[in-house]
Short mmCIF file of C-alpha atoms in Angstrom, two decimals:
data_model
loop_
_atom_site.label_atom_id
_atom_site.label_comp_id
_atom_site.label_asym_id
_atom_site.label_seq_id
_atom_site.Cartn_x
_atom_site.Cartn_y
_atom_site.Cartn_z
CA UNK A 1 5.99 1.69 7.60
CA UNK A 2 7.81 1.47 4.11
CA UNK A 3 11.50 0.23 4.55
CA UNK A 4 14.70 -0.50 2.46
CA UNK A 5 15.35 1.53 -0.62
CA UNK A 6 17.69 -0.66 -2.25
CA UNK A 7 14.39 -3.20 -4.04
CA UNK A 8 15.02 -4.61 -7.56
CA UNK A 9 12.49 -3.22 -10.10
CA UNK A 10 9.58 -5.84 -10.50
CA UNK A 11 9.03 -7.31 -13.35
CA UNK A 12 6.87 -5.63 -15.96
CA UNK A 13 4.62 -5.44 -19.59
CA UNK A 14 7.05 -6.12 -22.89
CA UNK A 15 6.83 -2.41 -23.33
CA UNK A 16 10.33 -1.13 -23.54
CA UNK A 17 9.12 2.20 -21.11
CA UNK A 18 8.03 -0.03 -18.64
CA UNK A 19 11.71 -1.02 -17.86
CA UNK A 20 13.29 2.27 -17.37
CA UNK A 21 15.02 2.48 -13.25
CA UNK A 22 12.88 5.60 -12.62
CA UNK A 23 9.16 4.32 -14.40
CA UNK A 24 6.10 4.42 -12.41
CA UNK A 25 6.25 4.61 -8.66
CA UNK A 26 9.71 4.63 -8.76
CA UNK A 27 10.21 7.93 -9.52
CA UNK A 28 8.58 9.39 -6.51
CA UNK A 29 11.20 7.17 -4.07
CA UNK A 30 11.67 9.27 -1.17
CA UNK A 31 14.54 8.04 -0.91
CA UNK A 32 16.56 7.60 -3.97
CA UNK A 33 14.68 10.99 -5.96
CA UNK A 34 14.90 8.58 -9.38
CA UNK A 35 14.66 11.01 -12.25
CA UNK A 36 14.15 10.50 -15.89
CA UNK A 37 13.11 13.80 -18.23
CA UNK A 38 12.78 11.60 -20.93
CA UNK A 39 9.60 10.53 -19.02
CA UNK A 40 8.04 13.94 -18.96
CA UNK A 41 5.13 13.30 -21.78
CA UNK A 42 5.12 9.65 -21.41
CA UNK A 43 1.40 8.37 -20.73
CA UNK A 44 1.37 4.73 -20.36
CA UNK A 45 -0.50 2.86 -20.55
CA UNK A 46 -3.07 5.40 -22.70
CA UNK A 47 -6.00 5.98 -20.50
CA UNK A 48 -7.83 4.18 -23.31
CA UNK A 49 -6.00 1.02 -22.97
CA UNK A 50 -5.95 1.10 -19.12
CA UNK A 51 -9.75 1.09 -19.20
CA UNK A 52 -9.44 -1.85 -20.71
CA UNK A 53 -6.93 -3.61 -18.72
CA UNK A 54 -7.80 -6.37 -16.70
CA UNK A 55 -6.60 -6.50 -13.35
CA UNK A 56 -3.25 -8.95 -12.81
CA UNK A 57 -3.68 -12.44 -13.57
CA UNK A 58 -5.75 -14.75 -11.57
CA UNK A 59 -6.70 -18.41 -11.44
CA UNK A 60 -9.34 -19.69 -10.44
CA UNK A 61 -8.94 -22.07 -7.59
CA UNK A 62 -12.69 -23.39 -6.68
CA UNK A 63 -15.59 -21.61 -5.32
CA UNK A 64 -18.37 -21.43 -2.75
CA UNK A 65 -21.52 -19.92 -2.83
CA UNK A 66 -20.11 -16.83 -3.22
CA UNK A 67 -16.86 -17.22 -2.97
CA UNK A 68 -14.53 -17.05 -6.31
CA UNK A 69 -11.03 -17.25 -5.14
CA UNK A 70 -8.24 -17.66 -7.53
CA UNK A 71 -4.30 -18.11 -7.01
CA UNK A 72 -1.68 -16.46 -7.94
CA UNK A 73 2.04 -15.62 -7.10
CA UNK A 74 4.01 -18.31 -6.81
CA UNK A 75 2.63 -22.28 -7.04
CA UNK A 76 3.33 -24.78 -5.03
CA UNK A 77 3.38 -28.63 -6.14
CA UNK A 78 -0.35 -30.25 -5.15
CA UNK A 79 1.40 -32.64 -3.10
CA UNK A 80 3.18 -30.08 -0.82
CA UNK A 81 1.74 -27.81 2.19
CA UNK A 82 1.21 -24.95 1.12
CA UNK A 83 2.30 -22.47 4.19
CA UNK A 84 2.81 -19.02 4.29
CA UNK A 85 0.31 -18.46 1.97
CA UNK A 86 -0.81 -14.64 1.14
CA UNK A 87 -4.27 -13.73 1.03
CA UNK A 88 -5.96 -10.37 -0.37
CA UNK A 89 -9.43 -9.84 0.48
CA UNK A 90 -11.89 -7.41 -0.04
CA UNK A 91 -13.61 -5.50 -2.57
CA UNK A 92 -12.68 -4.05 -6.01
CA UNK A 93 -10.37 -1.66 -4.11
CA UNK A 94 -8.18 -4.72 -3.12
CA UNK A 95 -8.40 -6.42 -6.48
CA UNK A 96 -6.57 -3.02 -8.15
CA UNK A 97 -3.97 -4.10 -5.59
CA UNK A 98 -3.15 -7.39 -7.10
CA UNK A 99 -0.40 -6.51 -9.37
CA UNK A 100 1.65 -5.34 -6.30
CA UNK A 101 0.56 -8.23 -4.14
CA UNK A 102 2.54 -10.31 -6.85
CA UNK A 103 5.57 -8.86 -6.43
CA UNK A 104 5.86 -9.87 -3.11
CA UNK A 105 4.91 -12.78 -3.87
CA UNK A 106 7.50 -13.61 -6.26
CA UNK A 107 9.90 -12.17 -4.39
CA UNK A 108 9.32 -14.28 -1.32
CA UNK A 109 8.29 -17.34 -3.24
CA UNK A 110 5.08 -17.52 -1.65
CA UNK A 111 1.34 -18.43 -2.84
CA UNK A 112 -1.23 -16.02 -2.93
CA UNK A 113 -5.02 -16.25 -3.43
CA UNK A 114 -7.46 -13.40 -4.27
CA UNK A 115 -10.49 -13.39 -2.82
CA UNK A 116 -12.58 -10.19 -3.58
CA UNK A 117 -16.32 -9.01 -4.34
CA UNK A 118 -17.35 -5.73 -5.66
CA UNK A 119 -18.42 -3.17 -3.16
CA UNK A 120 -18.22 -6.27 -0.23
CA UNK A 121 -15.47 -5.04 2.05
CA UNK A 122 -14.34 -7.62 4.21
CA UNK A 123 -15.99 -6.29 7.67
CA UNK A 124 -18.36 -6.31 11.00
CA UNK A 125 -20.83 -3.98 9.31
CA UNK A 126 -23.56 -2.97 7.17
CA UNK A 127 -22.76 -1.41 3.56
CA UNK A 128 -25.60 1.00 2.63
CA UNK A 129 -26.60 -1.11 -0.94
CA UNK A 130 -30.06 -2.52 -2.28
CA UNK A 131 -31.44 -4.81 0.37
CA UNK A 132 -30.55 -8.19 -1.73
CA UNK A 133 -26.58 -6.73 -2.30
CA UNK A 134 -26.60 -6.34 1.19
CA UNK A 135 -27.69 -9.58 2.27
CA UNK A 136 -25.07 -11.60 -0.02
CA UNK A 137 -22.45 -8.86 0.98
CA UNK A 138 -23.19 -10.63 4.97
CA UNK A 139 -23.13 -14.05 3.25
CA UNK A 140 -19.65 -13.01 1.69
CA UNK A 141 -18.53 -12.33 4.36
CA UNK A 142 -19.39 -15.28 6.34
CA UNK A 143 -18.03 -17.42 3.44
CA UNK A 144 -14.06 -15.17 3.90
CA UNK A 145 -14.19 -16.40 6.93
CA UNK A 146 -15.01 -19.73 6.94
CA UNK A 147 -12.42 -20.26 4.19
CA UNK A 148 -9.70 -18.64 6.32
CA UNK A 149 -10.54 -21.18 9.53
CA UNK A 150 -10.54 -24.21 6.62
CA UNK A 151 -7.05 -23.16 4.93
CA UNK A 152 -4.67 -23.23 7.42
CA UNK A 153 -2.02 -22.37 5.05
CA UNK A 154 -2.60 -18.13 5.06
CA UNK A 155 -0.34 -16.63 7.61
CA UNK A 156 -0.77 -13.07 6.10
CA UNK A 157 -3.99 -11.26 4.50
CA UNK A 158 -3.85 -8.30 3.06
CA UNK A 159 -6.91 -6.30 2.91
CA UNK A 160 -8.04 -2.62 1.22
CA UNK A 161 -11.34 -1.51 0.32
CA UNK A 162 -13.36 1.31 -0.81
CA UNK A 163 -12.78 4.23 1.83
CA UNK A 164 -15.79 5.99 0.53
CA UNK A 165 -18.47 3.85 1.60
CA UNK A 166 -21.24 4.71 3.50
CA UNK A 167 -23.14 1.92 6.22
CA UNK A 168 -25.68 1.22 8.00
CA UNK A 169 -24.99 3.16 11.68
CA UNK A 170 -24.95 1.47 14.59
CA UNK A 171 -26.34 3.09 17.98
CA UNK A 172 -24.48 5.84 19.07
CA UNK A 173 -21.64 5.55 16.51
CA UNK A 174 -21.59 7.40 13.11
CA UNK A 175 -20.93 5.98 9.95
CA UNK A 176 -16.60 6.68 10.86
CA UNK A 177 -16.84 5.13 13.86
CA UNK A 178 -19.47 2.08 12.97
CA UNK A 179 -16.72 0.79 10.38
CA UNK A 180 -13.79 1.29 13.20
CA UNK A 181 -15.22 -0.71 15.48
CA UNK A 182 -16.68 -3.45 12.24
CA UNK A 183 -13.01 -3.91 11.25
CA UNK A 184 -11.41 -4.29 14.75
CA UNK A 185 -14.63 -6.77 15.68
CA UNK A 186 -13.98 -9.00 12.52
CA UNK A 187 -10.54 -8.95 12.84
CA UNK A 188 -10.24 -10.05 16.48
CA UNK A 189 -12.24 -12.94 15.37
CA UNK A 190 -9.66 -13.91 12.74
CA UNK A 191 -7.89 -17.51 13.40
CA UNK A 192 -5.27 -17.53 15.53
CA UNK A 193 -3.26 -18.96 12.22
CA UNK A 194 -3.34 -15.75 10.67
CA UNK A 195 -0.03 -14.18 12.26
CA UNK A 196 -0.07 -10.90 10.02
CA UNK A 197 -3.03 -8.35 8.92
CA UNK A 198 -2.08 -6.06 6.97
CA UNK A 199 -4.16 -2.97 5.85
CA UNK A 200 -3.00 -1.39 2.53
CA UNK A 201 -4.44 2.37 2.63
CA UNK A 202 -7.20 3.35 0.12
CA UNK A 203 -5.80 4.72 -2.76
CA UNK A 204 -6.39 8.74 -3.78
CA UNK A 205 -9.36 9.18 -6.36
CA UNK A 206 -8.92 10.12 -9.89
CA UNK A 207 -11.97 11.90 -11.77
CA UNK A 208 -13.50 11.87 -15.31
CA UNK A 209 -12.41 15.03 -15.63
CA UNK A 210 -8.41 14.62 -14.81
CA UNK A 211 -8.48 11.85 -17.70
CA UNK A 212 -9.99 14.12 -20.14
CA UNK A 213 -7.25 16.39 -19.50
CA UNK A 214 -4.47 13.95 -19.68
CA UNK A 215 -5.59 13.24 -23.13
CA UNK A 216 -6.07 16.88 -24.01
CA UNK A 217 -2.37 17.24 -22.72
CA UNK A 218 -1.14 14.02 -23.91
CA UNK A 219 -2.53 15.48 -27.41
CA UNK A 220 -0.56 18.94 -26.71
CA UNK A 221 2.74 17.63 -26.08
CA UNK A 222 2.36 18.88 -22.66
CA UNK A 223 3.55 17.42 -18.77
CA UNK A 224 -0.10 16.02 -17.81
CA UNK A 225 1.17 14.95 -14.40
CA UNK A 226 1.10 18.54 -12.73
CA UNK A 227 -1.55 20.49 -15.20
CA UNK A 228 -4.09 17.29 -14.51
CA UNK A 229 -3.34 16.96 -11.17
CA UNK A 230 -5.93 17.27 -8.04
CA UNK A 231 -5.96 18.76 -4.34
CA UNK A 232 -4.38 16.04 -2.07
CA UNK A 233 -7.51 16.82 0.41
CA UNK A 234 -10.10 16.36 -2.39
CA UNK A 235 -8.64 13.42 -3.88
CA UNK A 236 -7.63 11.46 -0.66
CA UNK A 237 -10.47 10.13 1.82
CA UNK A 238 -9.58 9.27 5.26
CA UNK A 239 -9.52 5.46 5.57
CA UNK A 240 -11.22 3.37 8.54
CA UNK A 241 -9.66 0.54 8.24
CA UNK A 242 -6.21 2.57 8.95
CA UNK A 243 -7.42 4.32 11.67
CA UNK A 244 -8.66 0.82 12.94
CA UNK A 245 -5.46 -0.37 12.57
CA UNK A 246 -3.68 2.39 14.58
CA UNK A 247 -6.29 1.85 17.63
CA UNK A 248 -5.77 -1.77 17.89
CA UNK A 249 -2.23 -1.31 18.30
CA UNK A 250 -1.81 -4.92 18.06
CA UNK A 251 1.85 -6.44 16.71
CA UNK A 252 -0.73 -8.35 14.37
CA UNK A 253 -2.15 -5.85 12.88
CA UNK A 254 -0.37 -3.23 10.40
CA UNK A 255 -1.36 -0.26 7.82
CA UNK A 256 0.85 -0.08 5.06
CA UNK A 257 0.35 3.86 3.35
CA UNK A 258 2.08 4.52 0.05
CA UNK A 259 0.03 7.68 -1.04
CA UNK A 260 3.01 9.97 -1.17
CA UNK A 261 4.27 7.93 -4.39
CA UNK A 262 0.84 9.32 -5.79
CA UNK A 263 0.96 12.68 -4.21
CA UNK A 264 3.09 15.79 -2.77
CA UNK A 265 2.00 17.82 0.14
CA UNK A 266 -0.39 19.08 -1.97
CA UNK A 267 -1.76 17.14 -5.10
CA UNK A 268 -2.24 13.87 -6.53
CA UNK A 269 -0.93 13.06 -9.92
CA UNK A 270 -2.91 10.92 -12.53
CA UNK A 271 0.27 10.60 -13.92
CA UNK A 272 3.58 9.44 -12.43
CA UNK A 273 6.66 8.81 -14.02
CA UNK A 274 5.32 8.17 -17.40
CA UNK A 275 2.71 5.68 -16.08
CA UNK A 276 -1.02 6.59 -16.46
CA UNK A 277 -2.54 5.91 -12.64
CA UNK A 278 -5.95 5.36 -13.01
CA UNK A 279 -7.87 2.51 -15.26
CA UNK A 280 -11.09 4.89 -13.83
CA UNK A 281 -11.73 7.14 -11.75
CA UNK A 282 -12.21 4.87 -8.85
CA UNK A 283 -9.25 1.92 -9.92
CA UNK A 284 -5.45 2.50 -10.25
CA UNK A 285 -4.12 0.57 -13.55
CA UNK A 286 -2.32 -2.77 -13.25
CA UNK A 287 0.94 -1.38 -14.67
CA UNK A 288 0.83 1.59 -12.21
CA UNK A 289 -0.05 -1.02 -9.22
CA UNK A 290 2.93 -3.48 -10.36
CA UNK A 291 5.28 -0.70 -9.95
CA UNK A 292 3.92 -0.15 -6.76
CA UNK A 293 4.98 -4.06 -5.84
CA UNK A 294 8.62 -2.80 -4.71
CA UNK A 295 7.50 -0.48 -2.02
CA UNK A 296 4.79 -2.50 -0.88
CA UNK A 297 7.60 -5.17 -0.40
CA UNK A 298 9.78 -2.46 1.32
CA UNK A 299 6.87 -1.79 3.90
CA UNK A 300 6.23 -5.12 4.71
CA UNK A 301 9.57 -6.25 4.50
CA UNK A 302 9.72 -3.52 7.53
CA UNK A 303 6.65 -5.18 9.61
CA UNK A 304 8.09 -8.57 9.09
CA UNK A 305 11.47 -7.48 10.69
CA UNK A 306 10.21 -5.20 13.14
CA UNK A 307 10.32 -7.76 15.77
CA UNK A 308 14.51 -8.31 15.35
CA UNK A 309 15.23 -4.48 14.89
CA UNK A 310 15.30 -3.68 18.28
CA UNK A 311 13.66 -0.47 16.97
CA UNK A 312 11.11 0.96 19.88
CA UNK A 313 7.72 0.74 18.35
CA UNK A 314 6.71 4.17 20.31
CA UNK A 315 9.11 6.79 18.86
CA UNK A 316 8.89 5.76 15.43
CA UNK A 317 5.17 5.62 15.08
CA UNK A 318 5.61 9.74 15.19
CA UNK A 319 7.84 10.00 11.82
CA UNK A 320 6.10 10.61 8.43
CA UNK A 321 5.71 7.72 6.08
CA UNK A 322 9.27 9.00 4.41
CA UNK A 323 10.61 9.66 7.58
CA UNK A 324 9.94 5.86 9.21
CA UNK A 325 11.27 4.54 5.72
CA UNK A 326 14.69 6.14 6.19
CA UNK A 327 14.68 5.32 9.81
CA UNK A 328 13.86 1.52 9.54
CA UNK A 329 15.90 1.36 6.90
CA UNK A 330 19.44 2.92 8.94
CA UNK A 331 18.22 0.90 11.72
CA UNK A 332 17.95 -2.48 9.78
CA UNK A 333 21.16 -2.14 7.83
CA UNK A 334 22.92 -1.52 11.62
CA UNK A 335 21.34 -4.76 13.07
CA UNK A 336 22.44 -6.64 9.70
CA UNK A 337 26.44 -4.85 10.72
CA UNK A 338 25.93 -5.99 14.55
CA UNK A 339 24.72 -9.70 13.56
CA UNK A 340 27.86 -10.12 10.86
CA UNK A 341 30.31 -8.64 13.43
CA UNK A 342 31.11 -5.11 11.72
CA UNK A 343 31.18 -3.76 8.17
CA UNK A 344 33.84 -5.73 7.02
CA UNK A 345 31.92 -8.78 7.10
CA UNK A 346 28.91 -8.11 4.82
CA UNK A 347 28.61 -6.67 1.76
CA UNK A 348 29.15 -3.56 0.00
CA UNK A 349 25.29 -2.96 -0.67
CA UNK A 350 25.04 -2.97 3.15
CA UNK A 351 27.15 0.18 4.09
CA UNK A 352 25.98 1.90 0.60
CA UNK A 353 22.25 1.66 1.24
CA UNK A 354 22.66 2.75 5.36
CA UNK A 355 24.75 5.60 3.86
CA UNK A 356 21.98 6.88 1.78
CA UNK A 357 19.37 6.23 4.36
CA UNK A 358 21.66 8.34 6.40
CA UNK A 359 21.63 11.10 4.45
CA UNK A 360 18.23 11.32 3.14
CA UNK A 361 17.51 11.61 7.27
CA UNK A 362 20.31 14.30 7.87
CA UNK A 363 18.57 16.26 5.14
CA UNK A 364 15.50 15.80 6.41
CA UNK A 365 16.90 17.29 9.89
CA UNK A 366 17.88 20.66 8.22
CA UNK A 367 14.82 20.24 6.46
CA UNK A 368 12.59 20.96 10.32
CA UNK A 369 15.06 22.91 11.92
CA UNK A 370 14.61 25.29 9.12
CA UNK A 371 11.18 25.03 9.42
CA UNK A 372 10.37 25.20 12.99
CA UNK A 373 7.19 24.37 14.61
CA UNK A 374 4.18 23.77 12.06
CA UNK A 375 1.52 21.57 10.63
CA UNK A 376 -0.15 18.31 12.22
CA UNK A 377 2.10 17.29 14.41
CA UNK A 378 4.77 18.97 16.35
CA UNK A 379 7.70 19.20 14.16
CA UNK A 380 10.38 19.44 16.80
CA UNK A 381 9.72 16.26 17.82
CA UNK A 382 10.07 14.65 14.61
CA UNK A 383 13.42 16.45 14.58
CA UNK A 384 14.40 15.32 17.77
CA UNK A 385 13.57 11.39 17.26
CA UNK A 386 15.42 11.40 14.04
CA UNK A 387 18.40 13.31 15.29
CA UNK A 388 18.49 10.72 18.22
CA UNK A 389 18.56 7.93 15.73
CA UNK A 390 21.25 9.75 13.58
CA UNK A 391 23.93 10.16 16.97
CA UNK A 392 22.90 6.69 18.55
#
């Protein structure tokens, strides 16, 4: 569900690299292919530095038993409600997503607060951990919740965790199929004033051994992007909590995946667009994750508007990631046209992003013709849905 190409670049480290248009993330933007050679041996920051680097700022904001959240984004004055208040929850594998949670953040003026626990995903099941982990992973979890039904204030909670992870099976359910049904259990329960959940895919993994030879090609004066990179099936794990998402099929509930701006079709890149991916081999790096921010905006800039689109949820959900961006994105800028009364009464940003939505999905069209039926899913349908869009 990722939306809207036209973002402003977020905010960033002093570091004069940091602020070049195609930096980071940007660079793999399906759809505005930002390129910058001067890029090519950029590593930043050094995978030294990004061990280091502490996740994006955080304050703390009182505690439970357990519980340690802190607040960040934007604040609001102690005297004033705080509503529409963000919320990302889970384990270390949300607290990597931090940086990007900000920029929406900022953008949208909101609040956020952090609540996260290391190797506690936020969930109606057992983690496989020494028994007295395990028992304050429960109590963690009781604690999330109970804060959620006391602060009224967070209307959206974003949540990503550890794909990996094995737990305790319950009857007649593997381990795949005990987490499905422990996300869409907890999440049922949530209160009523959450209006938006939003799961943010697990990220691909790096490896010990793709860092040592980013510094080996850093060293060289070699591209370590491609020579370090790793299969796409190795690298990415398939991700409960998405396919929980999918079943419940619930206008609440949304998966947000942005793993093509760290892979192709075929690897995954511990390097992308001059900024060093990984602070491990388990953690993406804060400066990686802020650039990140924009497109998590774009996608759930797209969930937030899905309701006024007049876009059929059905058809869509068969489009690529790439695909559904372009789509929304046409579809979005042609409500915008329709409300204002026709192109002459908005602005010129209007017709010049629907135009390159436009043509990244004409392309896209010669792209399947040419390649007929293959992969997945059935590629003439794809082909079909996005022609229909393009003559509508």
């Amino acid at each position: 569900m990722l939306l809207s190409a036209a973002v402003p670049a977020p905010s960033a480290p002093r570091d004069p690299v940091t602020q070049r248009p195609c930096f980071g993330a940007a660079s793999r933007d399906p759809l505005t292919h930002c390129a910058d050679p001067s890029l090519r041996l950029t590593i930043f920051p050094s995978p030294a530095d990004a061990l280091l680097e502490p996740n994006a700022p955080c304050v703390p904001a009182g505690r439970t038993s357990l519980l340690y959240p802190c607040a960040f984004g934007v604040r609001r004055a102690a005297t004033g409600a705080a509503t529409g208040t963000l919320a990302l929850v889970g384990d270390s594998h949300a607290s990597h997503w931090r940086a990007a949670v900000d920029v929406i953040a900022e953008r949208k003026g909101q609040p956020a607060v952090s609540i996260t626990r290391s190797r506690c995903p936020f969930i109606n099941a057992t983690v496989i951990m020494p028994r007295r982990d395990r028992i304050d992973c429960r109590s963690w979890n009781r604690e999330v919740m109970a804060y959620l039904r006391s602060h009224r204030e967070v209307s959206t909670l974003f949540l990503s965790e550890r794909s990996s992870a094995r737990f305790v099976t319950a009857p007649g359910r593997d381990s795949l199929e005990t987490q499905v049904a422990g996300y869409i259990s907890l999440w049922r329960s949530l209160p009523a004033t959450i209006e938006h959940v939003v799961v943010i895919r697990d990220t691909p993994r790096g490896s010990t051994a793709s860092t040592l030879c980013v510094q080996r090609a850093h060293a060289a004066k070699r591209a370590a992007g491609p020579r370090c990179s790793r299969s796409r099936a190795q690298a990415l794990h398939t991700d409960p909590a998405v396919i929980a998402a999918q079943r419940m099929r619930s206008p609440r509930v949304h998966a947000i995946d942005l793993s093509n701006f760290f892979c192709d079709a075929r690897r995954c890149f511990p390097v992308v667009g001059g900024a060093f991916v990984y602070k491990d081999g388990d953690h993406i790096s804060t400066v990686f994750a802020r650039t990140l921010g924009p497109y998590l905006l774009r996608a759930y800039d797209a969930i937030l508007r899905a309701p006024a689109t007049g876009a059929p949820a059905g058809p869509l959900d068969g489009l690529r990631t790439d695909e559904r961006a372009a789509a929304e994105c046409l579809i979005a800028e042609r409500q915008a046209v329709a409300q204002a009364g026709g192109w002459q009464q908005v602005g010129p940003e209007h017709l010049q992003r629907a135009k390159l939505c436009r043509t990244w999905l004409e392309l896209r069209v010669l792209q399947l013709a040419a390649l007929g039926i293959s992969g997945e899913r059935n590629r003439r349908n794809r082909y079909v849905l996005i022609l229909e869009l393009l003559e509508t």
